Amino acid sequence: MQSKVVPATTPFLLGSPFLLALAVILGTLAVLGLITAGAAVTGVLASLAAAVLATRIYRRDVTAVASYIESLKESEQNHSLPFDASPTARLLAAGVARIHTDWLDKNGQLRSGLEANEQILEALHDPLILLAQDRGVIKANAAARGLFGDRMAERDLAATLRNPHLLGAVDAVLGGASSRSVEFSLPVPVERVFEARVTPYRGQGRKSTGTVAILTFHDMTAIKRSEQMRADFVANASHELRTPLATLLGFIETLRGPARDDPDARDRFLTIMHDQSGRMARLVNDLLSLSKIELDEHTPPTGRANPLMIARSAVAALELKAAARKIRLVLTAPERLPAVIGDDDQLAQVFQNLIDNAIKYTRDNTEVRVTLASTGGRRSKPMVSIAVADCGEGIARTHLPRLTERFYRVDPARSRALGGTGLGLAIVKHIVNRHRGQMTIESDVGKGSTFTVLLPVAADETLEADDSLRAGGSAA
Ligand SMILES: Nc1ncnc2c1ncn2[C@@H]1O[C@H](COP(=O)(O)OP(=O)(O)OP(=O)(O)O)[C@@H](O)[C@H]1O
Ligand SMILES: [Mg+2]
């Protein structure tokens, strides 16, 4: 609503001193007889009338311009100029309108800048918290709310984060110290390590309330984990190499010394040395193939592979080893099986490692079943499954999640005694990942384990199984 504004003081008459002077001059002229008294009175009256008129116009203009300015005060847009004002007043109002338009533009720019900043803060991937001088949370972006909960606003930071080093750094910065970083961990729900950086912000301008602090967090969990993994890997690999190397050196010393002239001992030691060198060679080969597979892991294979052919060759290659412990390898496949997207050599390594484990860890005189099947259907992606089941002692549930880690063994001594490097399942996992497949492990302690690999089907093309493999035919 526009309010009508009347100037507080309006001069009684515009130009009163001028009127007074005019009256004195006309009176003097009349006294001197230069003009008649009537003419002098008429002159004064005419001037008086003109002054009254001018004063009215002045009052109307001032009122119009004042109420125009008043109308702009709370307004977001310019109003039309007072149309009944004098040209001078309209000029004045136009000047005010220009200043107002300018102010509106600057205000708009400032507002959209603030909105953009707000959105940038919200979109930041890392958590960010703005703290007031009293350590109260002024603002927490979406990532910070996601990490620490929604109820931090306007509360002391200590109500949410209790780490004494972090709070100490915040207090120091709010007390005038320069930026500092603190590493701390959040134990729940899963332990995560963060680097928190506290930076002071000293507001400028008349309304600034002293130093506030900007607290940003960078999640270091993945970096820390991979640093740890690398350190563990180097330690494990050197340990695995050092053991056979120490055995070799020990036997070489013995052969050069006490057993120099003992042909029986020499034969026995040379056999052990041969085994140990073989183990070192296997370890180096496995490490090389693991690092090569890891390098390629992000580029899926483009070729087509016949899972049945690969399974048959793997079974054939391990038949002798199985037969030595009277283990039967039974390969079962449906009549028609689709091709999979895959690299023949890598898939051969997957099948061999799984069947080799089944033979190593099953009981004598039992069966190892290798079963191929088509899975998936209209709803899920079509896959070929390859299941390798044994009748061994099985694996306790606690070990299952860690089985595919490098060098992880349920029974390290037994695995080493069987010539294992502890890298077989790690290699399988990385190859399966590269093939965009899946691996599941089911195990019943005392009964046996089944390792199943699922591989995506290449296309609609179906491969015919040959006669020997139909309906449960055994390859052994
Ligand atoms: N079929 C199985 N039955 C029982 N335990 C198994 C089976 N397969 C694997 N494991 C356990 O998982 C561990 C890791 O297997 P992995 O194949 O990676 O290593 P490995 O067989 O010891 O050595 P290698 O590198 O020569 O294969 C094994 O040491 C064993 O404890
Ligand atoms: Mg193995």
Coordinates of C-alpha atoms in Angstrom, one line a residue, residues 1-447:
M1 CA 0.0 0.0 0.0
Q2 CA 1.4 3.4 -0.9
S3 CA 1.4 5.9 1.9
K4 CA 0.9 9.6 1.2
V5 CA 3.9 11.6 2.4
V6 CA 3.6 15.2 3.2
P7 CA 6.9 17.1 3.6
A8 CA 7.4 17.9 7.3
T9 CA 8.2 21.6 6.7
T10 CA 6.7 23.5 3.8
P11 CA 7.9 27.0 3.4
F12 CA 5.0 29.4 4.0
L13 CA 5.5 31.0 0.7
L14 CA 8.0 30.3 -1.9
G15 CA 10.3 33.3 -2.3
S16 CA 9.1 35.2 0.8
P17 CA 12.3 37.3 1.1
F18 CA 11.9 38.2 -2.6
L19 CA 8.3 39.3 -1.9
L20 CA 9.4 41.4 1.0
A21 CA 12.1 43.1 -1.0
L22 CA 9.6 43.7 -3.9
A23 CA 7.1 45.2 -1.5
V24 CA 9.8 47.6 0.0
I25 CA 10.9 48.7 -3.5
L26 CA 7.3 49.3 -4.7
G27 CA 6.5 51.2 -1.5
T28 CA 9.6 53.4 -1.9
L29 CA 8.7 54.1 -5.5
A30 CA 5.1 55.0 -4.4
V31 CA 6.5 57.3 -1.6
L32 CA 8.8 59.0 -4.1
G33 CA 5.8 59.5 -6.4
L34 CA 7.4 57.5 -9.2
I35 CA 4.4 55.1 -9.3
T36 CA 1.0 55.4 -7.8
A37 CA 0.1 53.6 -4.5
G38 CA -2.5 51.6 -6.4
A39 CA 0.1 50.2 -8.8
A40 CA 2.3 49.3 -5.9
V41 CA -0.4 47.4 -4.1
T42 CA -1.4 45.6 -7.3
G43 CA 2.2 44.6 -7.9
V44 CA 2.6 43.2 -4.4
L45 CA -0.8 41.3 -4.7
A46 CA 0.2 39.8 -8.1
S47 CA 3.5 38.6 -6.7
L48 CA 1.8 37.2 -3.7
A49 CA -0.6 35.2 -5.9
A50 CA 2.3 33.8 -8.0
A51 CA 4.1 32.8 -4.8
V52 CA 1.1 30.9 -3.5
L53 CA 0.7 29.1 -6.8
A54 CA 4.4 28.1 -6.8
T55 CA 4.2 26.8 -3.2
R56 CA 1.3 24.6 -4.1
I57 CA 3.1 23.1 -7.1
Y58 CA 6.2 22.6 -4.9
R59 CA 4.1 20.8 -2.2
R60 CA 2.4 18.6 -4.8
D61 CA 5.8 17.6 -6.4
V62 CA 7.5 16.9 -3.2
T63 CA 4.6 14.7 -2.0
A64 CA 4.5 12.9 -5.3
V65 CA 8.3 12.2 -5.4
A66 CA 8.2 11.1 -1.7
S67 CA 5.4 8.7 -2.1
Y68 CA 7.0 7.4 -5.3
I69 CA 10.2 6.7 -3.3
E70 CA 8.1 5.1 -0.5
S71 CA 6.4 2.8 -3.1
L72 CA 9.9 1.6 -4.2
K73 CA 11.1 0.8 -0.7
E74 CA 9.7 -2.7 -0.4
S75 CA 9.1 -3.3 -4.1
E76 CA 11.0 -5.8 -6.2
Q77 CA 10.2 -3.8 -9.4
N78 CA 10.1 -0.2 -10.6
H79 CA 6.7 1.6 -10.5
S80 CA 5.6 4.1 -13.1
L81 CA 6.7 7.7 -12.4
P82 CA 4.2 10.1 -10.8
F83 CA 2.4 11.3 -14.0
D84 CA 1.0 14.6 -12.6
A85 CA 4.2 16.0 -11.3
S86 CA 6.2 18.8 -12.8
P87 CA 9.0 18.0 -15.3
T88 CA 11.6 18.7 -12.6
A89 CA 10.0 16.3 -10.2
R90 CA 9.7 13.7 -12.9
L91 CA 13.4 14.1 -13.6
L92 CA 14.1 13.6 -10.0
A93 CA 11.9 10.5 -9.9
A94 CA 13.5 9.1 -13.0
G95 CA 17.0 9.4 -11.3
V96 CA 15.6 7.6 -8.2
A97 CA 14.1 4.9 -10.5
R98 CA 17.5 4.4 -12.2
I99 CA 19.3 3.9 -8.8
H100 CA 16.5 1.5 -7.8
T101 CA 16.9 -0.6 -11.0
D102 CA 20.6 -0.7 -10.4
W103 CA 20.1 -1.8 -6.9
L104 CA 17.6 -4.5 -8.0
D105 CA 20.1 -5.9 -10.5
K106 CA 22.9 -6.0 -8.0
N107 CA 20.6 -7.6 -5.4
G108 CA 19.5 -10.2 -8.0
Q109 CA 23.1 -11.0 -8.9
L110 CA 24.0 -11.3 -5.2
R111 CA 21.1 -13.6 -4.5
S112 CA 21.8 -16.0 -7.5
G113 CA 25.5 -16.0 -6.4
L114 CA 24.4 -17.1 -2.9
E115 CA 22.1 -19.7 -4.3
A116 CA 24.9 -21.1 -6.6
N117 CA 27.2 -21.3 -3.6
E118 CA 24.6 -23.1 -1.5
Q119 CA 24.1 -25.6 -4.3
I120 CA 27.8 -26.1 -4.8
L121 CA 28.2 -26.8 -1.0
E122 CA 25.3 -29.2 -1.1
A123 CA 26.7 -31.0 -4.1
L124 CA 30.2 -31.4 -2.7
H125 CA 31.2 -35.1 -2.5
D126 CA 33.2 -34.5 0.7
P127 CA 31.4 -33.6 4.0
L128 CA 31.7 -29.9 4.9
I129 CA 30.6 -28.2 8.1
L130 CA 30.6 -24.4 8.9
L131 CA 31.2 -23.6 12.5
A132 CA 30.3 -20.4 14.4
Q133 CA 32.7 -18.7 16.9
D134 CA 31.1 -20.7 19.8
R135 CA 31.7 -24.0 17.9
G136 CA 28.0 -24.3 17.0
V137 CA 27.2 -25.8 13.6
I138 CA 25.9 -23.1 11.3
K139 CA 25.7 -25.3 8.3
A140 CA 26.4 -28.9 7.3
N141 CA 26.2 -30.0 3.6
A142 CA 24.3 -33.1 2.4
A143 CA 27.5 -35.3 2.6
A144 CA 28.1 -34.2 6.2
R145 CA 24.4 -34.8 7.1
G146 CA 24.6 -38.2 5.5
L147 CA 27.7 -39.1 7.5
F148 CA 26.9 -37.5 10.9
G149 CA 23.1 -37.3 10.9
D150 CA 20.5 -34.5 10.4
R151 CA 20.5 -33.2 13.9
M152 CA 23.8 -31.3 14.0
A153 CA 22.4 -27.8 13.0
E154 CA 22.8 -25.2 15.8
R155 CA 24.3 -27.6 18.2
D156 CA 27.9 -27.7 19.5
L157 CA 30.1 -29.8 17.2
A158 CA 31.1 -31.9 20.3
A159 CA 27.5 -33.2 20.4
T160 CA 28.2 -35.0 17.1
L161 CA 32.0 -35.5 17.0
R162 CA 33.8 -36.4 20.2
N163 CA 37.3 -36.9 18.9
P164 CA 39.5 -34.8 21.2
H165 CA 42.2 -34.1 18.6
L166 CA 39.6 -32.9 16.1
L167 CA 37.9 -30.7 18.7
G168 CA 41.2 -29.3 19.9
A169 CA 42.1 -28.3 16.3
V170 CA 38.7 -26.6 15.9
D171 CA 39.1 -24.7 19.1
A172 CA 42.6 -23.6 18.2
V173 CA 41.5 -22.3 14.8
L174 CA 38.5 -20.5 16.3
G175 CA 40.9 -19.0 18.8
G176 CA 42.9 -17.5 15.9
A177 CA 45.4 -20.2 14.9
S178 CA 46.0 -21.1 11.2
S179 CA 44.5 -24.1 9.3
R180 CA 45.3 -27.5 10.5
S181 CA 44.6 -31.2 9.6
V182 CA 43.7 -34.1 11.9
E183 CA 43.4 -37.8 11.0
F184 CA 40.7 -39.6 12.9
S185 CA 38.5 -42.7 12.5
L186 CA 34.8 -43.4 12.9
P187 CA 34.4 -46.9 14.3
V188 CA 30.7 -47.5 13.4
P189 CA 29.0 -48.9 11.3
V190 CA 32.2 -49.9 9.5
E191 CA 35.5 -48.4 10.5
R192 CA 36.4 -45.5 8.3
V193 CA 39.5 -43.2 8.4
F194 CA 39.1 -39.5 7.6
E195 CA 41.4 -36.5 7.2
A196 CA 39.7 -33.5 8.7
R197 CA 40.9 -30.0 7.7
V198 CA 40.0 -27.0 9.8
T199 CA 40.3 -23.6 8.0
P200 CA 39.6 -20.3 9.6
Y201 CA 37.3 -17.8 7.9
R202 CA 37.4 -14.2 9.0
G203 CA 34.2 -12.5 7.9
Q204 CA 34.6 -9.0 6.5
G205 CA 32.1 -6.2 6.7
R206 CA 30.3 -4.4 9.5
K207 CA 28.1 -7.2 10.6
S208 CA 30.8 -9.9 10.7
T209 CA 30.9 -11.9 13.9
G210 CA 34.6 -12.7 14.1
T211 CA 36.3 -15.9 13.1
V212 CA 34.3 -18.9 12.0
A213 CA 35.8 -22.3 10.9
I214 CA 35.3 -24.4 7.8
L215 CA 35.6 -28.1 8.6
T216 CA 36.1 -30.5 5.6
F217 CA 36.5 -34.2 5.7
H218 CA 38.3 -36.5 3.2
D219 CA 37.6 -40.2 3.3
M220 CA 41.0 -41.9 3.5
T221 CA 39.6 -45.5 4.1
A222 CA 40.3 -46.8 0.6
I223 CA 43.8 -45.3 0.4
K224 CA 44.7 -46.6 3.9
R225 CA 43.3 -50.0 3.0
S226 CA 45.2 -50.3 -0.2
E227 CA 48.4 -49.1 1.5
Q228 CA 47.8 -51.9 4.1
M229 CA 47.1 -54.4 1.4
R230 CA 50.2 -53.5 -0.5
A231 CA 52.3 -53.8 2.6
D232 CA 50.7 -57.2 3.5
F233 CA 51.2 -58.4 -0.1
V234 CA 54.9 -57.6 -0.1
A235 CA 55.3 -59.2 3.3
N236 CA 53.4 -62.3 2.3
A237 CA 55.1 -62.7 -1.1
S238 CA 58.5 -62.3 0.4
H239 CA 57.6 -64.8 3.2
E240 CA 56.4 -67.3 0.6
L241 CA 59.6 -66.9 -1.4
R242 CA 61.9 -66.9 1.6
T243 CA 60.7 -70.2 2.9
P244 CA 61.7 -72.4 -0.1
L245 CA 64.8 -70.3 -0.6
A246 CA 65.9 -71.0 3.0
T247 CA 65.3 -74.7 2.4
L248 CA 67.3 -74.7 -0.8
L249 CA 70.2 -72.8 0.9
G250 CA 70.1 -75.2 3.8
F251 CA 70.3 -78.3 1.6
I252 CA 73.1 -76.8 -0.6
E253 CA 75.1 -76.2 2.6
T254 CA 74.5 -79.8 3.7
L255 CA 75.4 -81.2 0.3
R256 CA 78.7 -79.2 0.3
G257 CA 79.5 -80.3 3.8
P258 CA 78.4 -83.3 5.8
A259 CA 76.4 -85.0 3.0
R260 CA 79.2 -84.5 0.4
D261 CA 79.9 -88.1 0.1
D262 CA 76.5 -89.6 0.9
P263 CA 74.8 -90.6 -2.4
D264 CA 71.5 -91.6 -0.6
A265 CA 71.2 -88.2 1.1
R266 CA 72.2 -86.4 -2.1
D267 CA 69.3 -88.1 -4.0
R268 CA 66.8 -87.3 -1.2
F269 CA 67.9 -83.7 -0.9
L270 CA 67.9 -83.1 -4.6
T271 CA 64.3 -84.3 -4.8
I272 CA 63.3 -81.9 -2.0
M273 CA 65.3 -79.1 -3.7
H274 CA 63.6 -79.8 -7.0
D275 CA 60.1 -79.6 -5.3
Q276 CA 61.1 -76.3 -3.5
S277 CA 62.4 -74.8 -6.8
G278 CA 59.2 -75.9 -8.5
R279 CA 57.2 -74.2 -5.7
M280 CA 59.2 -70.9 -6.1
A281 CA 58.6 -71.1 -9.9
R282 CA 54.9 -71.6 -9.4
L283 CA 54.7 -68.7 -7.0
V284 CA 56.5 -66.4 -9.4
N285 CA 54.2 -67.5 -12.3
D286 CA 51.1 -67.0 -10.2
L287 CA 52.2 -63.6 -9.0
L288 CA 52.9 -62.6 -12.6
S289 CA 49.6 -63.9 -13.9
L290 CA 47.7 -62.2 -11.0
S291 CA 49.3 -58.8 -11.8
K292 CA 48.6 -59.2 -15.5
I293 CA 44.9 -60.1 -14.8
E294 CA 44.6 -57.1 -12.5
L295 CA 46.0 -54.8 -15.1
D296 CA 43.4 -56.0 -17.6
E297 CA 40.5 -56.3 -15.2
H298 CA 38.8 -53.1 -16.3
T299 CA 38.7 -54.3 -20.0
P300 CA 36.2 -57.2 -20.4
P301 CA 37.2 -59.8 -22.9
T302 CA 35.6 -59.6 -26.3
G303 CA 36.0 -63.1 -27.6
R304 CA 33.6 -66.1 -27.4
A305 CA 34.5 -69.2 -25.4
N306 CA 33.1 -72.6 -25.3
P307 CA 32.7 -73.5 -21.6
L308 CA 32.2 -77.2 -22.3
M309 CA 35.4 -77.6 -24.3
I310 CA 37.4 -75.7 -21.7
A311 CA 35.9 -77.8 -18.9
R312 CA 36.7 -81.0 -20.8
S313 CA 40.4 -80.0 -21.2
A314 CA 40.7 -79.0 -17.6
V315 CA 39.2 -82.3 -16.5
A316 CA 41.5 -84.2 -18.9
A317 CA 44.6 -82.3 -17.6
L318 CA 43.9 -83.2 -14.0
E319 CA 42.7 -86.8 -14.5
L320 CA 46.1 -88.3 -13.5
K321 CA 46.4 -86.3 -10.4
A322 CA 42.8 -87.3 -9.4
A323 CA 43.4 -91.0 -10.2
A324 CA 46.5 -91.0 -7.9
R325 CA 44.1 -90.7 -5.0
K326 CA 41.3 -92.7 -6.6
I327 CA 39.2 -89.6 -7.2
R328 CA 36.7 -89.7 -10.0
L329 CA 36.1 -86.6 -12.1
V330 CA 32.5 -86.4 -13.3
L331 CA 31.6 -83.8 -15.9
T332 CA 27.9 -83.2 -16.6
A333 CA 26.5 -80.8 -19.2
P334 CA 23.2 -80.3 -20.9
E335 CA 22.7 -81.2 -24.5
R336 CA 22.8 -77.6 -25.6
L337 CA 24.9 -74.9 -24.0
P338 CA 25.4 -71.3 -25.1
A339 CA 28.9 -69.8 -25.7
V340 CA 30.1 -67.3 -23.1
I341 CA 31.9 -64.0 -23.6
G342 CA 35.4 -64.9 -22.5
D343 CA 39.1 -65.5 -22.9
D344 CA 39.8 -69.2 -23.4
D345 CA 43.2 -69.2 -21.6
Q346 CA 41.9 -67.3 -18.6
L347 CA 38.7 -69.5 -18.3
A348 CA 40.9 -72.6 -18.5
Q349 CA 42.9 -71.2 -15.5
V350 CA 39.6 -70.7 -13.6
F351 CA 38.4 -74.3 -14.2
Q352 CA 41.8 -75.7 -13.5
N353 CA 42.2 -73.9 -10.2
L354 CA 38.8 -74.9 -9.0
I355 CA 39.1 -78.5 -10.0
D356 CA 42.6 -78.6 -8.6
N357 CA 41.4 -77.3 -5.2
A358 CA 38.5 -79.9 -5.2
I359 CA 41.0 -82.7 -5.9
K360 CA 43.5 -81.4 -3.3
Y361 CA 40.9 -80.9 -0.5
T362 CA 38.5 -83.8 -1.1
R363 CA 38.8 -87.2 0.5
D364 CA 40.4 -90.2 -1.2
N365 CA 38.2 -92.4 -3.3
T366 CA 35.4 -89.9 -3.7
E367 CA 33.9 -88.0 -6.7
V368 CA 34.5 -84.4 -7.8
R369 CA 31.5 -83.3 -9.9
V370 CA 31.9 -80.6 -12.5
T371 CA 28.4 -79.5 -13.6
L372 CA 27.7 -77.0 -16.4
A373 CA 24.2 -75.5 -16.9
S374 CA 22.3 -72.6 -18.5
T375 CA 20.8 -70.2 -16.0
G376 CA 18.9 -66.9 -16.0
G377 CA 15.9 -66.4 -18.2
R378 CA 13.5 -63.7 -19.3
R379 CA 14.0 -61.5 -16.3
S380 CA 17.7 -62.0 -15.4
K381 CA 20.7 -62.0 -17.7
P382 CA 21.3 -65.4 -19.3
M383 CA 24.4 -67.1 -17.8
V384 CA 26.3 -70.3 -18.0
S385 CA 27.0 -71.8 -14.5
I386 CA 30.0 -74.0 -13.8
A387 CA 29.8 -75.8 -10.4
V388 CA 32.7 -77.8 -9.0
A389 CA 31.6 -79.9 -6.0
D390 CA 33.8 -82.1 -3.8
C391 CA 33.2 -84.4 -0.8
G392 CA 36.0 -82.9 1.3
E393 CA 35.9 -81.6 4.8
G394 CA 34.3 -78.3 3.8
I395 CA 35.2 -74.8 5.0
A396 CA 33.9 -73.1 8.1
R397 CA 31.6 -70.1 7.4
T398 CA 34.0 -67.6 9.0
H399 CA 36.7 -68.3 6.3
L400 CA 34.4 -68.0 3.3
P401 CA 34.5 -64.2 2.9
R402 CA 38.4 -64.2 3.0
L403 CA 39.1 -67.2 0.7
T404 CA 39.7 -65.2 -2.4
E405 CA 42.3 -62.9 -0.7
R406 CA 45.8 -63.5 -1.8
F407 CA 47.7 -66.0 0.3
Y408 CA 44.7 -66.6 2.5
R409 CA 44.5 -70.3 3.5
V410 CA 42.3 -72.1 6.0
D411 CA 45.2 -74.4 6.9
P412 CA 48.4 -72.8 5.7
A413 CA 50.6 -75.8 6.6
R414 CA 48.4 -78.2 4.7
S415 CA 48.2 -75.9 1.7
R416 CA 52.0 -75.5 1.6
A417 CA 52.5 -79.3 2.1
L418 CA 50.2 -79.8 -1.0
G419 CA 52.3 -77.4 -3.0
G420 CA 49.8 -74.5 -2.9
T421 CA 50.8 -70.9 -3.2
G422 CA 47.5 -69.5 -1.8
L423 CA 46.9 -67.5 -4.9
G424 CA 44.6 -69.8 -6.8
L425 CA 41.3 -68.4 -5.7
A426 CA 42.6 -64.8 -5.9
I427 CA 43.4 -65.5 -9.6
V428 CA 39.9 -67.0 -10.1
K429 CA 38.2 -64.0 -8.5
H430 CA 40.0 -61.5 -10.7
I431 CA 39.4 -63.4 -13.9
V432 CA 35.7 -63.8 -13.0
N433 CA 35.5 -60.1 -12.3
R434 CA 37.1 -59.3 -15.6
H435 CA 34.5 -61.5 -17.3
R436 CA 31.7 -59.6 -15.5
G437 CA 30.7 -62.9 -13.9
Q438 CA 30.1 -64.0 -10.3
M439 CA 31.4 -66.7 -8.0
T440 CA 29.6 -68.2 -5.1
I441 CA 31.0 -70.6 -2.5
E442 CA 28.8 -73.0 -0.5
S443 CA 30.3 -75.4 2.0
D444 CA 29.0 -77.8 4.5
V445 CA 31.6 -78.7 7.2
G446 CA 32.2 -82.4 7.1
K447 CA 30.4 -82.9 3.8

